[in-house]
Each structure stands twice: as C-alpha cells, then as structure tokens.
Amino acid sequence: HRTLLPLLEEILNDSRPAVVVRCLQAFTTLAEMRVFGSRLLLQRVEQIVPLLVHYSAWVRNACCKFLLTAAQVLGDVRTHCLMLPLLQPYLLYPIVFVTRHTLCASLKPPLNIATFNLLIEHRDIESSSSLHNVVRKLEPQLEADTALFDAVMTYIRRLHLDETKKFSNSAVSMDGSNIMTSDAALQLSAQSQQ
C-alpha cells in the first residue's frame, strides 16, 4: 500500500467527480481488506470527510460508503471517540453510532457547484473573512456555519497544495525543453532498473 497510497491521495483531489468516485471505491476496498491500521485509516477519514458536502451526489455516496466501512473496521468505541469528532462539522446534529441511516439523515446539505468552483478560484485568499464575503451571496449555509466553512476551506487549500506540488515536481532544462514530472522520472528509473 506504500506505493498505491500516494497515487490514490493525488487522484482523490481530481476535479472530475467520476475519478474521485473511483478513488473512493479503491479506498473503501482497501479499508474492507483491512490494509490500513487504525491511525492510517483515521488519517484517510480526515482527508476524505470534506467530500460529504461535495456537489456531486455520486461523490457524496462513495464518501459515505467509505466512512461506513471505516466505522465498521474501527469498531464502535474508536469510531465514537476518534472518528465522530472528524465528522462533526458536516453533521446537522450529533450521532452516537455511524450507520447508513444515521449518517445520511444527519448530513448537512451539499455545496452547489457554483460555490465549490468559487471556493477553488479564491482559495489563495488568506483572510477567511474576505472569502466569507465572496461566498455570502451564493451559499448562505456557509455564511452561518463557520465550522463547515473552515473544514471545506481546509479541503480546498489541500487541493491547491497538491496542484503546487505537481508544478514544483517538474524538472526543466536550461533551455526550457525536456520537461519531466517526478512521476515520469520514477517510471523511467523503474524501467532502467529492470
């Protein structure tokens, strides 16, 4: 899983919902196979939970399936003590057990696509209050709910950091030719070792 995990984490931040759904399905399968230890699984939960308010119903459904699988793997006590605090900003009211019914019934409404795209466009704004002003007219839900706004912005900024990493991992020769990403360099290295 050490090789697969960084690739899945990168794919998880893809802008296309169908790609994100496939990635979430892969994470769900890995969780079902108990590939992740408790700590690593909770890190994946923390990374994936913002997708509960994604504009795509497919992404939200795949996210719920992953979270239900994670809760089953962690067990009731760890889920209640360690996983539920991560879910709290995305829930309308507290829940005791994570089941399909309790989770789906307590989720906050999803962001609309216009707000999601607006947040992506303005992710560089340092001041949360400035960004709140930008979002105010499109999504009253985010204006009133600072915990949800902060959680969503953490996800959006992570998308931005991943894009920045992709750009900084490119190697360019002095004349600007021969651009090679780190992924291509790794593939080339693996081929040369064979």
PDB file of C-alpha atoms in Angstrom:
ATOM      1  CA  HIS A   1       0.000   0.000   0.000  1.00  0.00           C
ATOM      2  CA  ARG A   2       3.011   2.323   0.316  1.00  0.00           C
ATOM      3  CA  THR A   3       3.204   2.661  -3.447  1.00  0.00           C
ATOM      4  CA  LEU A   4      -0.522   2.890  -4.032  1.00  0.00           C
ATOM      5  CA  LEU A   5      -1.412   5.359  -1.272  1.00  0.00           C
ATOM      6  CA  PRO A   6       0.348   8.471  -2.663  1.00  0.00           C
ATOM      7  CA  LEU A   7      -1.227   7.846  -6.064  1.00  0.00           C
ATOM      8  CA  LEU A   8      -4.704   7.489  -4.584  1.00  0.00           C
ATOM      9  CA  GLU A   9      -4.238  10.627  -2.483  1.00  0.00           C
ATOM     10  CA  GLU A  10      -3.344  12.567  -5.612  1.00  0.00           C
ATOM     11  CA  ILE A  11      -6.296  11.161  -7.549  1.00  0.00           C
ATOM     12  CA  LEU A  12      -8.641  11.968  -4.660  1.00  0.00           C
ATOM     13  CA  ASN A  13      -8.092  15.659  -5.400  1.00  0.00           C
ATOM     14  CA  ASP A  14      -9.020  15.375  -9.071  1.00  0.00           C
ATOM     15  CA  SER A  15     -11.577  17.902 -10.300  1.00  0.00           C
ATOM     16  CA  ARG A  16     -13.646  15.244 -12.116  1.00  0.00           C
ATOM     17  CA  PRO A  17     -16.282  13.606  -9.879  1.00  0.00           C
ATOM     18  CA  ALA A  18     -16.131  10.248 -11.699  1.00  0.00           C
ATOM     19  CA  VAL A  19     -12.403   9.977 -10.973  1.00  0.00           C
ATOM     20  CA  VAL A  20     -12.932  10.859  -7.305  1.00  0.00           C
ATOM     21  CA  VAL A  21     -15.678   8.218  -7.039  1.00  0.00           C
ATOM     22  CA  ARG A  22     -13.337   5.517  -8.383  1.00  0.00           C
ATOM     23  CA  CYS A  23     -10.661   6.612  -5.951  1.00  0.00           C
ATOM     24  CA  LEU A  24     -13.100   6.458  -3.034  1.00  0.00           C
ATOM     25  CA  GLN A  25     -14.147   2.981  -4.145  1.00  0.00           C
ATOM     26  CA  ALA A  26     -10.486   1.938  -4.076  1.00  0.00           C
ATOM     27  CA  PHE A  27     -10.062   3.385  -0.565  1.00  0.00           C
ATOM     28  CA  THR A  28     -13.222   1.539   0.525  1.00  0.00           C
ATOM     29  CA  THR A  29     -11.902  -1.751  -0.844  1.00  0.00           C
ATOM     30  CA  LEU A  30      -8.545  -1.244   0.892  1.00  0.00           C
ATOM     31  CA  ALA A  31     -10.355  -0.484   4.158  1.00  0.00           C
ATOM     32  CA  GLU A  32     -12.504  -3.609   3.771  1.00  0.00           C
ATOM     33  CA  MET A  33      -9.315  -5.632   3.255  1.00  0.00           C
ATOM     34  CA  ARG A  34      -8.001  -4.041   6.479  1.00  0.00           C
ATOM     35  CA  VAL A  35      -4.868  -2.797   4.749  1.00  0.00           C
ATOM     36  CA  PHE A  36      -4.855   0.351   6.908  1.00  0.00           C
ATOM     37  CA  GLY A  37      -4.056   0.338  10.608  1.00  0.00           C
ATOM     38  CA  SER A  38      -6.303   2.427  12.865  1.00  0.00           C
ATOM     39  CA  ARG A  39      -4.098   5.520  12.723  1.00  0.00           C
ATOM     40  CA  LEU A  40      -3.704   5.413   8.935  1.00  0.00           C
ATOM     41  CA  LEU A  41      -7.424   4.768   8.489  1.00  0.00           C
ATOM     42  CA  LEU A  42      -8.273   7.802  10.633  1.00  0.00           C
ATOM     43  CA  GLN A  43      -5.910   9.902   8.516  1.00  0.00           C
ATOM     44  CA  ARG A  44      -7.800   8.759   5.414  1.00  0.00           C
ATOM     45  CA  VAL A  45     -11.104   9.611   7.115  1.00  0.00           C
ATOM     46  CA  GLU A  46      -9.811  13.105   7.902  1.00  0.00           C
ATOM     47  CA  GLN A  47      -8.735  13.510   4.295  1.00  0.00           C
ATOM     48  CA  ILE A  48     -11.966  12.190   2.772  1.00  0.00           C
ATOM     49  CA  VAL A  49     -14.658  13.566   5.099  1.00  0.00           C
ATOM     50  CA  PRO A  50     -14.897  17.014   3.372  1.00  0.00           C
ATOM     51  CA  LEU A  51     -16.342  15.207   0.371  1.00  0.00           C
ATOM     52  CA  LEU A  52     -19.568  14.783   2.366  1.00  0.00           C
ATOM     53  CA  VAL A  53     -20.572  18.261   1.133  1.00  0.00           C
ATOM     54  CA  HIS A  54     -19.300  17.806  -2.435  1.00  0.00           C
ATOM     55  CA  TYR A  55     -21.750  18.967  -5.090  1.00  0.00           C
ATOM     56  CA  SER A  56     -21.793  15.528  -6.784  1.00  0.00           C
ATOM     57  CA  ALA A  57     -24.238  13.010  -5.308  1.00  0.00           C
ATOM     58  CA  TRP A  58     -22.023  10.191  -6.596  1.00  0.00           C
ATOM     59  CA  VAL A  59     -19.024  11.527  -4.670  1.00  0.00           C
ATOM     60  CA  ARG A  60     -21.105  12.002  -1.512  1.00  0.00           C
ATOM     61  CA  ASN A  61     -22.459   8.445  -1.774  1.00  0.00           C
ATOM     62  CA  ALA A  62     -18.990   6.950  -2.319  1.00  0.00           C
ATOM     63  CA  CYS A  63     -17.713   9.012   0.622  1.00  0.00           C
ATOM     64  CA  CYS A  64     -20.495   7.668   2.857  1.00  0.00           C
ATOM     65  CA  LYS A  65     -19.665   4.100   1.822  1.00  0.00           C
ATOM     66  CA  PHE A  66     -16.018   4.653   2.739  1.00  0.00           C
ATOM     67  CA  LEU A  67     -16.934   6.207   6.097  1.00  0.00           C
ATOM     68  CA  LEU A  68     -19.320   3.352   6.917  1.00  0.00           C
ATOM     69  CA  THR A  69     -16.602   0.832   6.088  1.00  0.00           C
ATOM     70  CA  ALA A  70     -14.089   2.765   8.194  1.00  0.00           C
ATOM     71  CA  ALA A  71     -16.525   2.822  11.118  1.00  0.00           C
ATOM     72  CA  GLN A  72     -17.035  -0.933  10.824  1.00  0.00           C
ATOM     73  CA  VAL A  73     -13.276  -1.568  10.744  1.00  0.00           C
ATOM     74  CA  LEU A  74     -12.563   0.786  13.670  1.00  0.00           C
ATOM     75  CA  GLY A  75     -15.336  -0.598  15.862  1.00  0.00           C
ATOM     76  CA  ASP A  76     -17.912   1.312  17.900  1.00  0.00           C
ATOM     77  CA  VAL A  77     -15.608   2.711  20.592  1.00  0.00           C
ATOM     78  CA  ARG A  78     -12.880   4.061  18.291  1.00  0.00           C
ATOM     79  CA  THR A  79     -15.489   5.359  15.878  1.00  0.00           C
ATOM     80  CA  HIS A  80     -17.283   7.248  18.640  1.00  0.00           C
ATOM     81  CA  CYS A  81     -14.131   8.628  20.252  1.00  0.00           C
ATOM     82  CA  LEU A  82     -11.888   9.257  17.238  1.00  0.00           C
ATOM     83  CA  MET A  83     -13.957   9.343  14.049  1.00  0.00           C
ATOM     84  CA  LEU A  84     -17.109  11.200  15.093  1.00  0.00           C
ATOM     85  CA  PRO A  85     -15.202  14.388  16.033  1.00  0.00           C
ATOM     86  CA  LEU A  86     -13.880  14.461  12.449  1.00  0.00           C
ATOM     87  CA  LEU A  87     -17.429  14.132  11.095  1.00  0.00           C
ATOM     88  CA  GLN A  88     -18.994  16.742  13.395  1.00  0.00           C
ATOM     89  CA  PRO A  89     -18.563  19.847  11.158  1.00  0.00           C
ATOM     90  CA  TYR A  90     -20.504  18.045   8.422  1.00  0.00           C
ATOM     91  CA  LEU A  91     -23.432  16.901  10.575  1.00  0.00           C
ATOM     92  CA  LEU A  92     -26.625  18.803  11.361  1.00  0.00           C
ATOM     93  CA  TYR A  93     -26.867  17.119  14.742  1.00  0.00           C
ATOM     94  CA  PRO A  94     -24.699  14.729  16.776  1.00  0.00           C
ATOM     95  CA  ILE A  95     -24.987  10.999  16.226  1.00  0.00           C
ATOM     96  CA  VAL A  96     -23.979   8.174  18.549  1.00  0.00           C
ATOM     97  CA  PHE A  97     -23.430   5.329  16.072  1.00  0.00           C
ATOM     98  CA  VAL A  98     -22.339   5.603  12.451  1.00  0.00           C
ATOM     99  CA  THR A  99     -24.855   3.677  10.378  1.00  0.00           C
ATOM    100  CA  ARG A 100     -26.093   4.395   6.860  1.00  0.00           C
ATOM    101  CA  HIS A 101     -29.344   5.776   8.254  1.00  0.00           C
ATOM    102  CA  THR A 102     -27.854   7.992  10.980  1.00  0.00           C
ATOM    103  CA  LEU A 103     -25.061   9.312   8.770  1.00  0.00           C
ATOM    104  CA  CYS A 104     -27.210  10.123   5.726  1.00  0.00           C
ATOM    105  CA  ALA A 105     -30.027  11.597   7.819  1.00  0.00           C
ATOM    106  CA  SER A 106     -27.709  13.929   9.732  1.00  0.00           C
ATOM    107  CA  LEU A 107     -25.567  15.289   6.861  1.00  0.00           C
ATOM    108  CA  LYS A 108     -25.568  18.985   6.134  1.00  0.00           C
ATOM    109  CA  PRO A 109     -26.740  19.924   2.640  1.00  0.00           C
ATOM    110  CA  PRO A 110     -24.081  19.792  -0.080  1.00  0.00           C
ATOM    111  CA  LEU A 111     -22.470  22.843  -1.611  1.00  0.00           C
ATOM    112  CA  ASN A 112     -23.733  23.826  -5.018  1.00  0.00           C
ATOM    113  CA  ILE A 113     -21.319  23.608  -7.934  1.00  0.00           C
ATOM    114  CA  ALA A 114     -21.075  27.405  -8.287  1.00  0.00           C
ATOM    115  CA  THR A 115     -19.927  27.779  -4.681  1.00  0.00           C
ATOM    116  CA  PHE A 116     -17.495  24.892  -4.980  1.00  0.00           C
ATOM    117  CA  ASN A 117     -15.931  26.420  -8.096  1.00  0.00           C
ATOM    118  CA  LEU A 118     -15.878  29.861  -6.474  1.00  0.00           C
ATOM    119  CA  LEU A 119     -14.013  28.470  -3.467  1.00  0.00           C
ATOM    120  CA  ILE A 120     -11.497  26.794  -5.782  1.00  0.00           C
ATOM    121  CA  GLU A 121     -10.979  30.075  -7.668  1.00  0.00           C
ATOM    122  CA  HIS A 122     -10.450  32.091  -4.472  1.00  0.00           C
ATOM    123  CA  ARG A 123      -8.523  29.532  -2.439  1.00  0.00           C
ATOM    124  CA  ASP A 124      -5.488  31.834  -2.275  1.00  0.00           C
ATOM    125  CA  ILE A 125      -7.315  34.490  -0.272  1.00  0.00           C
ATOM    126  CA  GLU A 126      -5.578  34.456   3.094  1.00  0.00           C
ATOM    127  CA  SER A 127      -8.347  36.037   5.132  1.00  0.00           C
ATOM    128  CA  SER A 128     -11.286  33.793   5.887  1.00  0.00           C
ATOM    129  CA  SER A 129     -13.477  36.865   6.403  1.00  0.00           C
ATOM    130  CA  SER A 130     -12.678  38.101   2.874  1.00  0.00           C
ATOM    131  CA  LEU A 131     -13.581  34.732   1.428  1.00  0.00           C
ATOM    132  CA  HIS A 132     -16.729  34.618   3.553  1.00  0.00           C
ATOM    133  CA  ASN A 133     -17.795  37.876   1.885  1.00  0.00           C
ATOM    134  CA  VAL A 134     -17.214  36.343  -1.544  1.00  0.00           C
ATOM    135  CA  VAL A 135     -19.305  33.268  -0.678  1.00  0.00           C
ATOM    136  CA  ARG A 136     -22.094  35.063   1.241  1.00  0.00           C
ATOM    137  CA  LYS A 137     -24.466  35.555  -1.708  1.00  0.00           C
ATOM    138  CA  LEU A 138     -24.039  32.099  -3.207  1.00  0.00           C
ATOM    139  CA  GLU A 139     -24.194  29.851  -0.166  1.00  0.00           C
ATOM    140  CA  PRO A 140     -25.994  31.123   2.956  1.00  0.00           C
ATOM    141  CA  GLN A 141     -25.251  27.742   4.596  1.00  0.00           C
ATOM    142  CA  LEU A 142     -21.516  28.530   4.671  1.00  0.00           C
ATOM    143  CA  GLU A 143     -22.030  32.081   5.882  1.00  0.00           C
ATOM    144  CA  ALA A 144     -23.813  30.902   9.012  1.00  0.00           C
ATOM    145  CA  ASP A 145     -21.704  27.800   9.676  1.00  0.00           C
ATOM    146  CA  THR A 146     -18.084  28.741  10.373  1.00  0.00           C
ATOM    147  CA  ALA A 147     -17.072  25.178  11.322  1.00  0.00           C
ATOM    148  CA  LEU A 148     -18.271  23.870   7.968  1.00  0.00           C
ATOM    149  CA  PHE A 149     -16.671  26.807   6.144  1.00  0.00           C
ATOM    150  CA  ASP A 150     -13.302  26.170   7.842  1.00  0.00           C
ATOM    151  CA  ALA A 151     -13.496  22.433   7.111  1.00  0.00           C
ATOM    152  CA  VAL A 152     -14.341  22.999   3.451  1.00  0.00           C
ATOM    153  CA  MET A 153     -11.572  25.595   3.104  1.00  0.00           C
ATOM    154  CA  THR A 154      -9.050  23.121   4.528  1.00  0.00           C
ATOM    155  CA  TYR A 155     -10.056  20.713   1.760  1.00  0.00           C
ATOM    156  CA  ILE A 156      -9.914  23.426  -0.927  1.00  0.00           C
ATOM    157  CA  ARG A 157      -6.473  24.580   0.212  1.00  0.00           C
ATOM    158  CA  ARG A 158      -5.263  20.977   0.148  1.00  0.00           C
ATOM    159  CA  LEU A 159      -6.351  20.846  -3.497  1.00  0.00           C
ATOM    160  CA  HIS A 160      -4.262  23.943  -4.107  1.00  0.00           C
ATOM    161  CA  LEU A 161      -1.220  22.491  -2.323  1.00  0.00           C
ATOM    162  CA  ASP A 162      -1.443  19.332  -4.427  1.00  0.00           C
ATOM    163  CA  GLU A 163      -1.509  21.430  -7.599  1.00  0.00           C
ATOM    164  CA  THR A 164       1.521  23.387  -6.350  1.00  0.00           C
ATOM    165  CA  LYS A 165       3.366  20.144  -5.571  1.00  0.00           C
ATOM    166  CA  LYS A 166       2.684  18.837  -9.075  1.00  0.00           C
ATOM    167  CA  PHE A 167       4.129  22.025 -10.535  1.00  0.00           C
ATOM    168  CA  SER A 168       7.196  22.052  -8.274  1.00  0.00           C
ATOM    169  CA  ASN A 169       7.930  18.380  -9.030  1.00  0.00           C
ATOM    170  CA  SER A 170       8.602  19.241 -12.669  1.00  0.00           C
ATOM    171  CA  ALA A 171      12.173  19.421 -13.853  1.00  0.00           C
ATOM    172  CA  VAL A 172      13.019  21.816 -16.668  1.00  0.00           C
ATOM    173  CA  SER A 173      16.314  22.039 -18.516  1.00  0.00           C
ATOM    174  CA  MET A 174      18.045  25.379 -19.003  1.00  0.00           C
ATOM    175  CA  ASP A 175      16.548  25.952 -22.452  1.00  0.00           C
ATOM    176  CA  GLY A 176      13.005  25.124 -21.255  1.00  0.00           C
ATOM    177  CA  SER A 177      12.802  21.795 -23.064  1.00  0.00           C
ATOM    178  CA  ASN A 178      12.706  18.288 -21.689  1.00  0.00           C
ATOM    179  CA  ILE A 179      10.043  18.892 -19.060  1.00  0.00           C
ATOM    180  CA  MET A 180       9.698  15.763 -16.968  1.00  0.00           C
ATOM    181  CA  THR A 181       7.419  15.272 -13.995  1.00  0.00           C
ATOM    182  CA  SER A 182       8.574  13.336 -10.962  1.00  0.00           C
ATOM    183  CA  ASP A 183       6.111  10.541 -11.880  1.00  0.00           C
ATOM    184  CA  ALA A 184       7.691  10.191 -15.311  1.00  0.00           C
ATOM    185  CA  ALA A 185      11.141  10.232 -13.736  1.00  0.00           C
ATOM    186  CA  LEU A 186      10.110   7.443 -11.324  1.00  0.00           C
ATOM    187  CA  GLN A 187       8.759   5.345 -14.197  1.00  0.00           C
ATOM    188  CA  LEU A 188      11.954   5.903 -16.164  1.00  0.00           C
ATOM    189  CA  SER A 189      14.021   4.948 -13.111  1.00  0.00           C
ATOM    190  CA  ALA A 190      12.000   1.755 -12.582  1.00  0.00           C
ATOM    191  CA  GLN A 191      12.418   0.800 -16.236  1.00  0.00           C
ATOM    192  CA  SER A 192      16.155   1.339 -16.115  1.00  0.00           C
ATOM    193  CA  GLN A 193      16.490  -0.903 -13.032  1.00  0.00           C
ATOM    194  CA  GLN A 194      14.817  -3.807 -14.833  1.00  0.00           C
TER     195      GLN A 194
END
